[in-house]
Amino acid sequence: PLYDLTERVQLVLRYTFLDSSGDNGIRLSRYQNDIEPGRGDRYHDFYAGVNWYLYGHKLKWQTGVQYTTMTDSARDGGAYDGWGITSGIRISW
């Protein structure tokens, strides 16, 4: 969901849930996988961010914080618990 604070500032929330029917059915995303290359079976991801539209969708700054946790029932090295910060400028023409 999102909420417009003003015409140029927007709050964004996201929740992702993945559940594998078997052990080791889920792999972490690109950068998290560099930290923990194992696989798990249940994944939760929470994200909260802000979009600042400098020139509509053609120029915007996006930034947010993310918390991710993954359980590993097989206990073979796939459990993960971590925070991340993402920020970037998006340009299109």
PDB file of C-alpha atoms in Angstrom:
ATOM      1  CA  PRO A   1       0.000   0.000   0.000  1.00  0.00           C
ATOM      2  CA  LEU A   2       0.969   3.620  -0.397  1.00  0.00           C
ATOM      3  CA  TYR A   3      -0.096   6.932   1.050  1.00  0.00           C
ATOM      4  CA  ASP A   4       0.380  10.346  -0.562  1.00  0.00           C
ATOM      5  CA  LEU A   5       1.589  12.859   2.028  1.00  0.00           C
ATOM      6  CA  THR A   6       1.703  15.603  -0.605  1.00  0.00           C
ATOM      7  CA  GLU A   7       1.672  15.697  -4.408  1.00  0.00           C
ATOM      8  CA  ARG A   8       5.420  15.037  -4.364  1.00  0.00           C
ATOM      9  CA  VAL A   9       5.973  12.779  -1.316  1.00  0.00           C
ATOM     10  CA  GLN A  10       4.608   9.257  -0.969  1.00  0.00           C
ATOM     11  CA  LEU A  11       4.940   6.646   1.798  1.00  0.00           C
ATOM     12  CA  VAL A  12       5.187   3.011   0.720  1.00  0.00           C
ATOM     13  CA  LEU A  13       4.775  -0.281   2.629  1.00  0.00           C
ATOM     14  CA  ARG A  14       5.347  -3.830   1.393  1.00  0.00           C
ATOM     15  CA  TYR A  15       5.123  -7.269   2.982  1.00  0.00           C
ATOM     16  CA  THR A  16       6.238 -10.480   1.290  1.00  0.00           C
ATOM     17  CA  PHE A  17       5.622 -14.003   2.570  1.00  0.00           C
ATOM     18  CA  LEU A  18       6.928 -17.182   0.957  1.00  0.00           C
ATOM     19  CA  ASP A  19       6.405 -20.713   2.251  1.00  0.00           C
ATOM     20  CA  SER A  20       8.010 -23.750   0.662  1.00  0.00           C
ATOM     21  CA  SER A  21       6.329 -27.147   0.728  1.00  0.00           C
ATOM     22  CA  GLY A  22       9.707 -28.764   1.365  1.00  0.00           C
ATOM     23  CA  ASP A  23      13.046 -28.050   2.982  1.00  0.00           C
ATOM     24  CA  ASN A  24      15.378 -25.599   1.204  1.00  0.00           C
ATOM     25  CA  GLY A  25      12.808 -24.453  -1.347  1.00  0.00           C
ATOM     26  CA  ILE A  26      13.541 -20.707  -1.007  1.00  0.00           C
ATOM     27  CA  ARG A  27      16.715 -18.813  -1.893  1.00  0.00           C
ATOM     28  CA  LEU A  28      17.397 -15.276  -0.646  1.00  0.00           C
ATOM     29  CA  SER A  29      17.569 -12.309  -3.030  1.00  0.00           C
ATOM     30  CA  ARG A  30      20.780 -11.247  -4.750  1.00  0.00           C
ATOM     31  CA  TYR A  31      22.520  -9.230  -2.025  1.00  0.00           C
ATOM     32  CA  GLN A  32      21.195 -11.216   0.930  1.00  0.00           C
ATOM     33  CA  ASN A  33      22.399 -14.382  -0.798  1.00  0.00           C
ATOM     34  CA  ASP A  34      25.951 -12.962  -0.737  1.00  0.00           C
ATOM     35  CA  ILE A  35      25.698 -12.889   3.073  1.00  0.00           C
ATOM     36  CA  GLU A  36      23.876 -16.202   3.536  1.00  0.00           C
ATOM     37  CA  PRO A  37      24.065 -18.499   0.477  1.00  0.00           C
ATOM     38  CA  GLY A  38      21.967 -21.280   2.050  1.00  0.00           C
ATOM     39  CA  ARG A  39      18.303 -22.002   1.395  1.00  0.00           C
ATOM     40  CA  GLY A  40      15.316 -21.993   3.727  1.00  0.00           C
ATOM     41  CA  ASP A  41      11.634 -22.830   3.811  1.00  0.00           C
ATOM     42  CA  ARG A  42       9.763 -19.796   5.210  1.00  0.00           C
ATOM     43  CA  TYR A  43      10.501 -16.169   4.269  1.00  0.00           C
ATOM     44  CA  HIS A  44       9.131 -12.859   5.615  1.00  0.00           C
ATOM     45  CA  ASP A  45      10.133  -9.465   4.220  1.00  0.00           C
ATOM     46  CA  PHE A  46       8.935  -6.061   5.483  1.00  0.00           C
ATOM     47  CA  TYR A  47       9.716  -2.803   3.647  1.00  0.00           C
ATOM     48  CA  ALA A  48       8.879   0.821   4.471  1.00  0.00           C
ATOM     49  CA  GLY A  49       9.969   3.629   2.201  1.00  0.00           C
ATOM     50  CA  VAL A  50       9.506   7.130   0.861  1.00  0.00           C
ATOM     51  CA  ASN A  51       9.217   8.250  -2.758  1.00  0.00           C
ATOM     52  CA  TRP A  52       9.969  11.882  -3.535  1.00  0.00           C
ATOM     53  CA  TYR A  53       8.783  12.906  -7.002  1.00  0.00           C
ATOM     54  CA  LEU A  54      11.101  15.667  -8.189  1.00  0.00           C
ATOM     55  CA  TYR A  55       9.689  15.721 -11.751  1.00  0.00           C
ATOM     56  CA  GLY A  56       6.815  13.245 -11.774  1.00  0.00           C
ATOM     57  CA  HIS A  57       7.810   9.663 -12.566  1.00  0.00           C
ATOM     58  CA  LYS A  58      10.595  10.956 -14.845  1.00  0.00           C
ATOM     59  CA  LEU A  59      12.814  11.933 -11.890  1.00  0.00           C
ATOM     60  CA  LYS A  60      12.249  10.560  -8.405  1.00  0.00           C
ATOM     61  CA  TRP A  61      14.250   9.678  -5.322  1.00  0.00           C
ATOM     62  CA  GLN A  62      13.300   6.440  -3.585  1.00  0.00           C
ATOM     63  CA  THR A  63      14.624   5.307  -0.219  1.00  0.00           C
ATOM     64  CA  GLY A  64      13.561   2.724   2.329  1.00  0.00           C
ATOM     65  CA  VAL A  65      14.418   0.244   5.048  1.00  0.00           C
ATOM     66  CA  GLN A  66      13.822  -3.491   4.867  1.00  0.00           C
ATOM     67  CA  TYR A  67      13.772  -6.305   7.429  1.00  0.00           C
ATOM     68  CA  THR A  68      14.035  -9.909   6.225  1.00  0.00           C
ATOM     69  CA  THR A  69      13.900 -13.208   8.077  1.00  0.00           C
ATOM     70  CA  MET A  70      14.056 -16.750   6.731  1.00  0.00           C
ATOM     71  CA  THR A  71      13.768 -20.006   8.669  1.00  0.00           C
ATOM     72  CA  ASP A  72      15.544 -23.224   7.788  1.00  0.00           C
ATOM     73  CA  SER A  73      13.800 -26.349   9.125  1.00  0.00           C
ATOM     74  CA  ALA A  74      16.552 -28.568   7.718  1.00  0.00           C
ATOM     75  CA  ARG A  75      19.064 -26.598   9.843  1.00  0.00           C
ATOM     76  CA  ASP A  76      21.720 -26.804   7.171  1.00  0.00           C
ATOM     77  CA  GLY A  77      22.769 -23.162   7.013  1.00  0.00           C
ATOM     78  CA  GLY A  78      19.872 -21.268   5.406  1.00  0.00           C
ATOM     79  CA  ALA A  79      18.489 -19.287   8.347  1.00  0.00           C
ATOM     80  CA  TYR A  80      18.738 -15.516   7.901  1.00  0.00           C
ATOM     81  CA  ASP A  81      17.778 -12.431   9.900  1.00  0.00           C
ATOM     82  CA  GLY A  82      18.841  -9.002   8.668  1.00  0.00           C
ATOM     83  CA  TRP A  83      18.182  -5.346   7.888  1.00  0.00           C
ATOM     84  CA  GLY A  84      18.871  -3.399   4.717  1.00  0.00           C
ATOM     85  CA  ILE A  85      18.695   0.181   3.485  1.00  0.00           C
ATOM     86  CA  THR A  86      18.073   1.048  -0.147  1.00  0.00           C
ATOM     87  CA  SER A  87      18.245   4.476  -1.754  1.00  0.00           C
ATOM     88  CA  GLY A  88      18.393   5.607  -5.345  1.00  0.00           C
ATOM     89  CA  ILE A  89      17.485   8.119  -8.011  1.00  0.00           C
ATOM     90  CA  ARG A  90      15.271   6.887 -10.872  1.00  0.00           C
ATOM     91  CA  ILE A  91      15.411   8.695 -14.197  1.00  0.00           C
ATOM     92  CA  SER A  92      13.391   8.005 -17.331  1.00  0.00           C
ATOM     93  CA  TRP A  93      12.934   9.921 -20.550  1.00  0.00           C
TER      94      TRP A  93
END
